[in-house]
Amino acid sequence: AGQPDLAAQLLAYLRERHMLLVLDNFEHLLDGADLLAAILAQAPHVTLLVTSRERLNLQAEWLFDVDGLAYPPESQPASAPTPQLADLADYSAVQLFVQRAAQVQPLVPLTAATLATTVRICQHVAGMPLAIELAAAALRSVPITAIEQQIRSNLDGLATSLRDIPARHRSMRAVFDHSWNLLSESERALFSAVAVFRGGWSVSAAEQVTGATLPALTALADKSLVRREDTTTARAAIARGVPNATTEARFSLSEPIREYALERLGASPDAEAVRRRHAHYFTALAEAAAAEWDTPRINAAIALQRREHDNMRAALQWACATGNSLLGFQLAWALWGFWRSYGYGSEGRTWLEQLLGLGDQSTDPTALTARQRGLHAAAWLASDQHDFVTATRLFEESMTLRRALGESEGETALLINAARQARAIGKYQQATALLEDALSHHRSTNARTSLSSAGLRLSLQELGQVLRELALVLRERGDFARAIALLDEGLALCRASDDRVSVALTLLGRSDVARDQGNSAAVREHCEPSLAVFRESSMQWAIGFALNNLALAAYGDGDLTQAFALIDESVSLFRDLQANASRAEALITLGKIVLAQGDGVAAYAALTEALQLALTLGPRLMVVTALEGLASVAAEQRHAGLVVQLLAVAAAARVQMGALVRPADQGAVNAALAIAQSILGDNAFAATWAAAAELPLEQILGALPGASAFQAPSSNRDLSIKRNAS
């Protein structure tokens, strides 16, 4: 019988049947889609379940996108615990790899190391079942670490010679080659070009960079080569009135497919032009977003920079690789505020170091301006990380270029950095004088200078920073009245310019004053609205400081459960950001809270960690505060000699710095001293104090006892501190 007779027989057989008919991998049989349409029309009780890399284009078709198997997310916080086998049991990608690995290497144990490698393999192949099976099959002859390295370097590491696997499924390259061969020339060109994007792309980006249209992208999505990202969540957010959500169609490539497409792009004569358009497009996009930071649309701008950060990284990479320092500096200048505010300071410094190292000797004013801005941005990022020496050098180079360009020299920034450095080492009088100079210099310079609207915004932001920095130093010196006056002046400026983020930062400064004074109600009054802005804007470092203050407010009110929850989040956040100087402050708060909860061992651990960080990174005041916290732990355990030695060293340092004990902490210091004096008696107390007061601050850490000394109250125990021979 001929083919039509077979079709007729099949239809006759199915006409009265109630059945589910499963057809797998139908993409290579698309010419038979008409038969499926006939079955649906003539056999009403038959349901077809069809898997295909390309849609059938039938009217009755219901589409369900099938992604890879579930795998552990790649962006795990640094503070997250190491995953255990039980934690990964719900990830089907890991389950499949472990199952297939056991088939080929049943005697190899699944250790923590092999588990971590398994997770990375599943992440790299985006949970693709075939890729996972091919990787596991290779274990027969290749160690798992080598498999991971192979699949990261090229697609050819994912292959098998098993006879019962169809040829088109024996390697990932064969799978992708098969799909490639089914594409038209225009589809091949587009598929190759979109590999230039990282982390997905919008339709408008594809139009500008590759010349794509929405129908063309949809056609590739229908062939399962690109993924259309779900906008359901965004639509729901818009319906709830959440700002910054967008429903613009967005597409992405899984990493294995992107690697294949990149190979094809590399063989295309248009590759460099595509990369150049990509870099220029995302530089312009970043600049447009940066311009929105001083407007009510700031949160939408931040959301865009966050969403397109991988594409902007790719553009920076292209600029560095091609020596296009002008474009690179323009993009870095547009991103440096984002880097600074959202925990990418180290990455930003790395990019700027590469760009500054390109050694562009151009004397063109545009190029010089771009380089000057790069130096300025790099200097601030270095200063924020307490690398004051590098920051000073970069600020000075920036000022030299400013003079060459006929601009104001930017001395205010240099003075702020110098004041930060002075504060970090405890030279508060010098820090105050430098910031007073910065304030005076800023006001006199701007009184003489005519500024554009953009320049005025930057000037106001710089003035606000000077006011906040000076208020911080004065607060730590105990001059609360003037600190409040400066912060209130800054608050008025920020509100007048409708700068919500600067308003929130200034309110955080006001909450710092209230915290030091022990005024829990005022802490919440100033801190809660600022925390809301920080969370809305995802300013992680600022969230951490706000949580620290609110934890101390709860501690002051006796709500230790709430206090611990807040400070635990703060410590974890600073750890994830690798903001160790900030983490030291949060650890001191944690030590206070867990000590109040009765856990002297945990308090001692938190405070000694804070002390180590503060001794390494500063500021010096944090070292002193950690010592005072440790004295409270020692007092709880009745280690009287240790209490006196810690507080004597701390008090001597405070006198040298000119920094007073916070009123909120004075009660705890007095209580520790009273306990020590009652145990030692006046004469022994005075002798111990006099001897310890002359000890170098840096010597204290090595002389502290182990945590076991604080497990239970015991008899008096002194520190054994030896003076330096010098």
XYZ file of C-alpha atoms in Angstrom:
726
model
C 0.000 0.000 0.000
C 1.121 3.589 -0.670
C 1.683 6.314 1.893
C -1.862 7.764 1.616
C -3.331 4.371 2.425
C -1.161 4.126 5.560
C -2.327 7.557 6.677
C -5.946 6.616 6.064
C -5.503 3.395 8.023
C -3.949 5.281 10.925
C -6.752 7.831 10.992
C -9.386 5.124 10.847
C -7.702 3.313 13.725
C -7.519 6.418 15.908
C -10.941 7.882 15.101
C -12.822 6.283 18.029
C -9.871 5.840 20.351
C -9.368 7.593 23.696
C -5.612 7.895 24.029
C -2.581 10.062 24.662
C -0.120 9.826 21.797
C 3.449 10.896 22.667
C 5.815 12.006 19.898
C 9.349 12.874 21.024
C 11.985 14.955 19.168
C 9.604 15.872 16.363
C 11.743 18.743 15.013
C 13.292 16.524 12.306
C 9.831 15.382 11.143
C 8.126 18.767 10.763
C 6.980 17.887 7.244
C 4.631 15.426 8.942
C 2.813 18.132 10.904
C -0.116 17.964 8.456
C -0.747 14.402 9.576
C -0.946 15.587 13.186
C -3.489 18.205 12.162
C -5.534 15.465 10.472
C -5.410 13.313 13.611
C -6.674 16.188 15.738
C -9.475 16.894 13.270
C -10.629 13.308 12.718
C -9.880 11.693 16.099
C -11.432 14.067 18.651
C -10.592 11.875 21.653
C -6.880 11.638 20.892
C -4.506 14.027 22.654
C -1.049 14.618 21.226
C 1.940 15.356 23.451
C 4.757 16.463 21.158
C 8.269 17.528 22.099
C 10.104 19.513 19.481
C 12.868 22.099 19.300
C 10.676 23.978 16.838
C 6.974 24.764 17.129
C 4.580 22.944 14.796
C 2.624 26.077 13.793
C -0.737 24.364 14.118
C -3.874 26.222 15.171
C -4.618 23.691 17.907
C -1.097 23.906 19.338
C -0.632 24.780 23.014
C 2.962 25.753 23.760
C 4.835 24.958 26.954
C 8.469 26.019 27.060
C 10.654 23.344 28.627
C 13.820 24.693 30.210
C 16.680 22.660 31.590
C 16.397 20.672 34.792
C 16.483 22.581 38.059
C 20.001 23.301 39.333
C 21.423 25.302 42.258
C 21.555 29.051 41.593
C 24.949 30.453 40.701
C 24.679 33.609 42.847
C 25.008 32.149 46.343
C 25.953 34.703 49.027
C 29.408 34.276 50.496
C 27.778 33.839 53.903
C 25.604 30.954 52.711
C 26.540 27.613 54.261
C 28.257 25.030 52.101
C 25.480 22.935 50.502
C 25.173 19.337 51.653
C 23.820 16.357 49.736
C 20.471 16.682 51.455
C 20.271 20.349 50.450
C 20.694 19.413 46.783
C 18.214 16.532 46.728
C 15.510 18.721 45.194
C 17.658 19.743 42.216
C 16.817 17.369 39.406
C 19.919 18.298 37.387
C 22.178 17.172 40.236
C 20.108 14.030 40.707
C 20.492 13.121 37.040
C 24.255 13.637 37.059
C 24.696 11.594 40.252
C 22.521 8.794 38.865
C 24.341 8.625 35.525
C 27.737 8.935 37.217
C 26.906 5.940 39.408
C 26.192 3.902 36.269
C 29.678 4.438 34.834
C 31.686 4.763 38.082
C 29.690 3.002 40.826
C 32.600 2.860 43.294
C 33.511 6.548 43.235
C 32.195 8.278 46.411
C 30.374 11.591 46.157
C 32.501 13.866 48.325
C 32.013 17.542 49.085
C 34.589 18.359 46.397
C 32.957 16.236 43.690
C 29.569 17.573 44.716
C 30.770 21.150 44.260
C 32.146 20.270 40.813
C 28.872 18.532 39.923
C 26.959 21.685 40.816
C 29.249 23.836 38.659
C 28.817 21.467 35.702
C 25.026 21.600 36.044
C 25.165 25.390 36.273
C 27.396 25.745 33.222
C 25.172 23.593 31.007
C 22.052 25.331 32.392
C 20.525 22.020 33.460
C 20.349 20.598 29.900
C 19.599 16.868 30.362
C 21.590 15.735 27.311
C 24.613 17.805 28.328
C 24.440 16.396 31.863
C 24.217 12.827 30.567
C 27.153 13.357 28.221
C 29.238 14.882 31.004
C 28.445 12.020 33.385
C 29.210 9.423 30.709
C 32.711 10.866 30.319
C 33.513 9.881 33.920
C 34.435 6.423 32.678
C 37.726 7.790 31.336
C 38.130 11.391 32.611
C 38.143 12.805 36.187
C 35.232 15.046 37.034
C 37.471 18.112 37.430
C 38.813 17.592 33.907
C 35.252 17.297 32.585
C 34.382 20.655 34.102
C 37.469 22.258 32.554
C 36.686 20.756 29.143
C 33.108 21.966 28.980
C 34.194 25.454 30.058
C 36.771 25.592 27.266
C 34.686 24.195 24.382
C 31.650 22.150 23.444
C 33.653 19.157 22.254
C 34.077 17.903 25.796
C 30.412 16.865 25.775
C 30.325 13.796 23.544
C 29.787 10.034 23.669
C 30.397 7.044 21.415
C 27.551 4.904 22.767
C 25.926 2.936 19.932
C 22.374 3.222 21.250
C 22.445 7.036 21.119
C 21.298 8.621 17.827
C 24.156 10.305 15.959
C 22.539 13.734 16.316
C 22.559 13.300 20.125
C 26.100 11.957 20.559
C 27.505 15.408 21.281
C 26.221 18.864 22.095
C 27.941 20.109 18.967
C 25.977 17.590 16.909
C 22.732 18.784 18.503
C 23.520 22.410 17.759
C 24.854 21.634 14.276
C 21.563 19.906 13.500
C 19.610 22.983 14.602
C 22.000 25.268 12.682
C 21.466 23.310 9.473
C 17.719 23.886 9.735
C 18.120 27.692 9.796
C 17.887 30.064 6.871
C 20.861 32.325 6.105
C 19.208 35.331 7.760
C 18.362 33.251 10.836
C 21.965 32.035 11.041
C 23.260 35.599 10.887
C 20.901 36.716 13.658
C 21.552 33.667 15.835
C 25.306 34.310 15.617
C 24.950 38.031 16.286
C 22.852 37.749 19.460
C 25.698 35.781 21.064
C 27.322 39.172 21.680
C 24.768 39.823 24.442
C 25.349 38.639 27.995
C 22.624 38.130 30.539
C 19.863 38.616 27.979
C 18.731 41.520 25.843
C 15.698 43.625 25.036
C 14.122 43.888 21.609
C 15.279 47.488 21.307
C 18.877 46.424 22.035
C 18.686 43.681 19.416
C 17.296 46.129 16.866
C 20.176 48.568 17.399
C 22.997 46.029 17.671
C 21.970 43.271 15.261
C 19.185 44.779 13.160
C 16.785 42.164 14.520
C 13.026 42.482 14.623
C 10.630 40.998 17.149
C 9.272 38.465 14.590
C 12.830 37.349 13.772
C 13.670 36.848 17.447
C 10.381 35.054 17.985
C 11.236 32.702 15.119
C 14.491 31.737 16.857
C 12.581 31.266 20.102
C 10.122 29.003 18.276
C 13.116 26.893 17.249
C 14.280 26.677 20.895
C 17.528 28.491 20.148
C 16.800 31.630 22.151
C 14.616 31.874 25.228
C 11.865 34.405 25.640
C 12.029 35.561 29.258
C 8.802 35.457 31.209
C 7.222 38.880 31.772
C 4.430 37.550 33.981
C 6.205 38.622 37.161
C 6.815 42.094 35.775
C 3.174 42.456 34.730
C 2.062 41.447 38.209
C 4.474 43.985 39.704
C 3.096 46.747 37.506
C -0.435 45.765 38.498
C 0.582 46.151 42.158
C 2.062 49.573 41.433
C 5.660 48.467 41.972
C 8.016 51.010 40.348
C 10.676 50.166 37.763
C 9.029 47.005 36.410
C 9.075 46.596 32.639
C 7.220 44.315 30.269
C 9.414 44.950 27.231
C 10.034 41.631 25.505
C 13.384 40.200 26.545
C 15.350 37.221 25.260
C 18.384 35.228 26.361
C 20.606 32.291 25.405
C 21.548 29.388 27.632
C 25.302 29.322 28.133
C 26.053 26.204 26.013
C 24.033 27.590 23.105
C 25.674 30.985 23.515
C 29.121 29.380 23.320
C 28.144 27.660 20.079
C 26.715 30.884 18.670
C 29.887 32.748 19.679
C 31.937 30.283 17.633
C 29.720 31.018 14.657
C 29.982 34.763 15.283
C 33.772 34.499 15.398
C 33.731 33.016 11.898
C 31.543 35.831 10.580
C 33.041 38.847 8.763
C 30.558 41.024 10.692
C 31.800 39.957 14.137
C 33.830 43.068 14.959
C 31.119 45.418 13.724
C 28.550 43.641 15.913
C 30.799 43.892 18.967
C 31.472 47.568 18.287
C 27.759 48.371 17.971
C 27.096 46.406 21.167
C 29.718 48.379 23.118
C 28.511 51.750 21.832
C 24.852 50.897 22.459
C 25.378 49.873 26.081
C 27.688 52.799 26.763
C 24.950 55.159 25.593
C 22.392 53.221 27.648
C 24.570 53.446 30.774
C 25.099 57.179 30.263
C 21.362 57.741 29.890
C 20.726 55.767 33.085
C 23.428 57.674 34.990
C 21.788 60.964 33.990
C 18.576 59.754 35.693
C 20.261 59.309 39.080
C 19.518 62.907 40.010
C 15.852 62.700 39.021
C 12.752 61.002 40.426
C 13.445 58.226 37.891
C 16.562 57.089 39.754
C 15.142 53.701 40.764
C 14.250 52.839 37.181
C 17.781 53.840 36.158
C 19.336 51.641 38.839
C 17.106 48.733 37.822
C 18.280 49.136 34.224
C 21.961 49.227 35.220
C 21.477 46.140 37.337
C 19.585 44.327 34.566
C 22.155 45.163 31.885
C 25.271 44.924 34.043
C 26.584 41.831 32.233
C 26.182 43.536 28.866
C 27.986 46.606 30.185
C 30.786 44.367 31.458
C 31.061 42.892 27.968
C 31.294 46.398 26.528
C 34.084 47.269 28.980
C 35.879 44.071 28.063
C 35.692 45.006 24.376
C 36.963 48.523 25.105
C 39.947 47.167 27.037
C 40.704 44.486 24.434
C 40.619 46.949 21.540
C 42.378 49.789 23.352
C 39.352 52.066 23.077
C 40.040 53.942 26.293
C 37.692 56.808 25.422
C 34.657 54.539 25.202
C 35.815 52.566 28.245
C 36.179 55.679 30.405
C 32.802 56.980 29.246
C 31.156 53.712 30.262
C 33.068 53.481 33.548
C 32.089 57.078 34.417
C 28.452 56.165 33.798
C 28.780 53.089 36.029
C 31.021 54.204 38.863
C 28.182 55.551 41.009
C 26.419 52.202 40.588
C 29.615 50.332 41.453
C 30.182 52.525 44.482
C 26.658 52.241 45.855
C 25.908 48.595 45.182
C 28.937 46.615 46.291
C 30.950 46.483 43.055
C 33.811 48.685 44.240
C 36.516 46.056 43.737
C 35.258 45.212 40.263
C 35.066 48.878 39.337
C 38.637 49.426 40.480
C 39.784 46.497 38.340
C 38.114 47.871 35.198
C 39.472 51.372 35.787
C 42.960 50.036 36.461
C 42.873 48.262 33.089
C 41.652 51.383 31.307
C 44.201 53.645 32.984
C 46.890 51.148 32.041
C 46.136 51.465 28.327
C 48.413 54.498 28.315
C 46.448 56.670 25.899
C 48.645 59.737 25.252
C 45.987 61.701 23.372
C 45.881 65.446 24.043
C 42.365 65.780 22.679
C 40.213 67.557 25.313
C 37.476 64.913 25.064
C 39.968 62.118 25.732
C 41.619 64.069 28.563
C 38.247 64.744 30.184
C 37.358 61.054 29.966
C 40.672 60.047 31.561
C 40.322 62.674 34.291
C 36.911 61.290 35.155
C 38.334 57.774 35.217
C 41.027 58.886 37.665
C 38.423 60.647 39.820
C 36.159 57.581 39.909
C 39.051 55.218 40.652
C 40.208 57.510 43.463
C 36.824 57.488 45.190
C 36.532 53.711 44.892
C 39.989 53.352 46.453
C 39.119 55.787 49.240
C 35.894 53.914 49.999
C 37.994 50.768 50.507
C 40.422 52.596 52.845
C 43.217 52.457 50.254
C 44.025 56.070 50.994
C 47.543 56.126 49.532
C 46.309 54.965 46.128
C 43.349 57.327 46.359
C 45.644 60.287 47.044
C 47.802 59.493 44.009
C 44.751 59.146 41.766
C 43.122 62.335 43.065
C 46.359 64.247 42.444
C 46.600 62.909 38.878
C 42.971 63.885 38.359
C 43.668 67.406 39.645
C 46.630 67.751 37.263
C 44.377 66.970 34.312
C 41.716 69.350 35.622
C 44.261 72.155 35.610
C 45.329 71.237 32.067
C 41.685 71.413 31.006
C 41.160 74.777 32.696
C 38.694 73.360 35.234
C 38.512 73.835 38.984
C 41.038 71.518 40.564
C 38.729 69.262 42.570
C 40.629 69.875 45.796
C 37.539 69.130 47.884
C 37.703 65.426 47.035
C 41.404 65.288 47.902
C 40.724 66.936 51.265
C 37.896 64.488 52.036
C 40.188 61.543 51.288
C 42.948 62.990 53.486
C 40.422 63.487 56.290
C 39.245 59.897 55.940
C 42.826 58.719 56.226
C 43.400 60.871 59.322
C 40.221 59.564 60.956
C 41.157 55.952 60.179
C 44.361 56.265 62.210
C 42.693 58.230 64.990
C 43.913 61.751 64.160
C 40.583 63.444 64.772
C 41.878 66.986 65.139
C 43.594 66.721 61.759
C 40.513 65.130 60.170
C 38.342 67.957 61.494
C 40.693 70.627 60.154
C 40.848 68.984 56.722
C 37.074 68.762 56.460
C 36.666 72.350 57.649
C 39.064 73.310 54.833
C 37.087 71.185 52.383
C 33.850 72.884 53.402
C 35.368 76.348 53.126
C 37.056 75.529 49.812
C 33.862 74.112 48.332
C 31.797 77.130 49.305
C 34.326 79.672 48.082
C 34.958 77.840 44.798
C 31.284 77.510 43.951
C 30.602 81.113 44.897
C 33.094 82.138 42.182
C 32.052 79.592 39.562
C 29.081 79.536 37.207
C 27.770 75.971 37.054
C 25.555 74.148 34.601
C 22.518 72.331 35.983
C 24.439 69.038 35.909
C 27.447 70.704 37.528
C 25.215 72.216 40.191
C 23.798 68.780 41.044
C 27.304 67.345 41.385
C 28.344 70.334 43.473
C 25.402 69.887 45.840
C 26.156 66.187 46.168
C 29.786 66.961 46.994
C 28.723 69.579 49.551
C 26.339 67.067 51.109
C 29.166 64.553 51.391
C 31.483 67.078 53.060
C 28.756 67.916 55.574
C 28.135 64.222 56.331
C 31.862 63.426 56.662
C 32.457 66.393 58.988
C 29.377 65.517 61.042
C 30.694 61.955 61.414
C 34.052 63.140 62.763
C 32.422 65.643 65.137
C 29.981 62.994 66.364
C 32.834 60.631 67.166
C 34.535 63.467 69.046
C 31.355 63.954 71.077
C 30.270 67.281 69.527
C 26.708 66.160 68.884
C 25.193 69.645 68.626
C 27.382 70.732 65.724
C 27.073 67.326 64.048
C 23.284 67.675 64.094
C 23.483 71.240 62.742
C 25.642 70.125 59.803
C 23.394 67.159 59.033
C 20.302 69.353 59.142
C 21.960 71.780 56.723
C 22.713 68.888 54.402
C 19.193 67.545 54.780
C 17.709 70.853 53.657
C 19.974 70.892 50.582
C 19.072 67.323 49.638
C 15.366 67.927 50.036
C 15.549 71.124 47.990
C 17.180 69.207 45.135
C 14.761 66.252 45.537
C 17.681 63.847 46.033
C 15.966 60.988 47.876
C 19.083 58.867 48.269
C 21.112 61.728 49.745
C 18.178 62.532 52.041
C 18.223 58.914 53.217
C 22.002 58.974 53.764
C 21.724 62.169 55.788
C 18.905 60.711 57.882
C 21.150 57.715 58.494
C 23.727 60.175 59.837
C 21.099 61.644 62.160
C 20.285 58.136 63.370
C 24.009 57.628 64.098
C 23.890 60.618 66.450
C 20.748 59.315 68.153
C 22.338 55.850 68.447
C 25.441 57.237 70.140
C 23.243 59.223 72.527
C 21.190 56.121 73.370
C 17.925 57.569 72.013
C 16.184 54.510 70.544
C 13.038 56.369 69.500
C 15.055 58.935 67.530
C 17.086 56.148 65.896
C 13.899 54.601 64.547
C 12.464 57.987 63.559
C 15.432 58.717 61.302
C 16.481 55.207 60.335
C 13.249 53.513 59.299
C 12.442 55.902 56.414
C 16.055 55.795 55.228
C 16.066 51.982 55.331
C 12.957 51.945 53.137
C 14.775 54.035 50.503
C 17.890 51.867 50.722
C 15.874 48.676 50.281
C 13.929 50.167 47.375
C 17.219 51.141 45.734
C 19.052 47.949 46.835
C 21.896 49.953 48.420
C 23.294 46.998 50.316
C 26.028 48.747 52.310
C 23.603 51.433 53.498
C 21.047 48.759 54.399
C 23.723 47.126 56.551
C 24.402 50.304 58.533
C 20.694 51.045 58.963
C 20.108 47.516 60.263
C 23.000 47.952 62.696
C 21.452 51.118 64.126
C 17.987 49.586 64.390
C 19.499 46.545 66.116
C 21.057 48.838 68.721
C 17.721 50.610 69.166
C 16.019 47.269 69.830
C 18.887 46.328 72.171
C 18.411 49.582 74.051
C 14.708 48.809 74.461
C 15.437 45.272 75.698
C 14.019 43.484 72.634
C 16.953 41.113 72.187
C 15.171 38.784 69.763
C 14.500 41.606 67.319
C 17.957 43.046 67.909
C 19.632 39.739 67.039
C 17.571 39.269 63.868
C 18.505 42.748 62.640
C 22.211 42.505 63.392
C 22.469 38.986 61.999
C 21.195 40.308 58.664
C 23.633 43.212 58.840
C 26.678 41.014 59.524
C 25.733 38.602 56.727
C 25.197 41.455 54.306
C 28.599 43.030 54.997
C 30.227 39.608 54.694
C 28.626 39.098 51.279
C 29.849 42.539 50.207
C 33.345 41.764 51.564
C 33.036 45.102 53.383
C 35.227 44.043 56.288
C 35.669 47.439 57.926
C 31.888 47.821 58.027
C 31.498 44.237 59.236
C 33.722 45.052 62.207
C 31.179 47.620 63.403
C 28.294 45.174 62.980
C 30.236 42.441 64.810
C 30.718 44.762 67.795
C 26.955 45.238 67.928
C 26.467 41.471 67.599
C 28.836 40.940 70.530
C 26.797 43.277 72.734
C 23.544 41.562 71.862
C 24.648 37.944 72.326
C 26.352 38.900 75.598
C 23.019 40.284 76.798
C 21.478 36.974 75.727
C 23.923 35.182 78.025
C 26.315 33.736 75.442
C 29.754 34.954 76.480
C 31.556 32.603 74.089
C 29.702 33.935 71.033
C 30.188 37.502 72.253
C 33.921 36.964 72.661
C 34.184 35.394 69.185
C 32.312 38.263 67.523
C 34.311 40.951 69.311
C 37.723 39.371 68.696
C 36.873 39.019 65.001
C 35.850 42.684 64.963
C 39.107 43.596 66.691
C 41.166 41.707 64.100
C 39.378 43.434 61.225
C 39.623 46.880 62.796
C 43.328 46.500 63.559
C 43.945 45.588 59.920
C 41.607 48.027 58.188
C 40.689 50.718 60.679
C 39.265 52.966 61.740
C 41.224 53.104 64.973
C 38.114 54.092 66.912
C 36.581 50.721 66.025
C 39.574 48.991 67.643
C 38.896 50.908 70.845
C 35.164 50.162 70.759
C 35.891 46.446 70.290
C 38.212 46.499 73.318
C 35.473 48.094 75.422
C 33.047 45.413 74.276
C 35.538 42.693 75.223
C 35.885 44.314 78.646
C 32.153 43.810 79.210
C 32.527 40.122 78.305
C 35.460 39.802 80.701
C 33.473 41.542 83.436
C 30.608 39.067 83.040
C 33.139 36.281 83.617
C 34.824 38.157 86.511
C 38.202 38.380 84.738
C 38.987 41.585 86.621
C 42.586 42.077 85.545
C 41.636 41.609 81.902
C 38.857 44.184 82.264
C 41.252 46.787 83.603
C 43.897 46.130 80.976
C 41.438 46.334 78.090
C 39.820 49.523 79.337
C 43.127 51.165 80.210
C 44.462 50.587 76.691
C 41.165 51.837 75.226
C 41.062 54.932 77.441
C 44.640 55.881 76.577
C 43.841 55.578 72.880
C 40.739 57.742 73.283
C 42.738 60.477 74.979
C 45.286 60.352 72.186
C 42.563 60.532 69.519
C 40.333 63.038 71.260
C 37.327 60.730 70.888
C 34.886 60.264 73.767
C 33.024 57.122 74.798
C 29.529 57.126 73.363
C 26.972 58.119 76.019
C 25.054 54.968 75.054
C 28.122 52.847 75.938
C 29.287 54.733 79.030
C 27.049 52.704 81.348
C 28.550 49.394 80.204
C 32.097 50.747 80.576
C 31.329 52.044 84.076
C 29.749 48.721 85.076
C 32.792 46.754 83.894
C 35.123 49.088 85.792
C 33.037 48.778 88.964
C 33.145 44.974 88.821
C 36.913 44.968 88.311
C 37.511 47.467 91.107
C 35.349 45.510 93.544
C 37.339 42.352 92.821
C 40.857 43.837 92.723
C 40.630 46.566 95.311
C 41.833 50.123 94.810
C 45.584 49.537 94.926
C 45.737 46.563 92.555
C 43.250 48.285 90.250
C 45.374 51.435 90.063
C 48.616 49.514 89.511
C 47.126 47.375 86.751
C 45.607 50.428 85.063
C 48.852 52.393 85.139
C 50.854 49.536 83.627
C 48.334 48.779 80.879
C 47.749 52.413 79.894
C 51.247 52.599 78.415
C 50.853 49.507 76.196
C 50.717 49.855 72.381
C 47.211 49.385 71.027
C 48.408 46.999 68.304
C 49.866 44.576 70.863
C 46.564 43.728 72.479
C 45.262 41.117 70.016
C 48.058 38.584 70.411
C 47.713 38.665 74.173
C 44.007 37.850 74.370
C 43.132 34.434 75.845
C 41.274 31.770 73.899
C 37.492 31.509 73.832
C 37.594 28.679 76.373
C 38.380 31.274 79.025
C 34.845 32.610 78.617
C 32.780 29.437 78.751
C 31.916 29.800 82.409
C 32.521 32.248 85.248
C 35.852 31.544 86.894
C 38.427 33.109 89.153
C 40.242 36.276 88.265
C 42.371 35.995 85.124
C 44.786 38.610 83.815
C 46.122 39.221 80.355
C 49.788 38.501 80.008
C 50.982 41.361 77.814
C 54.664 41.808 77.172
C 55.951 45.176 76.109
C 57.986 45.462 72.928
C 61.704 45.379 73.624
C 61.961 48.725 71.929
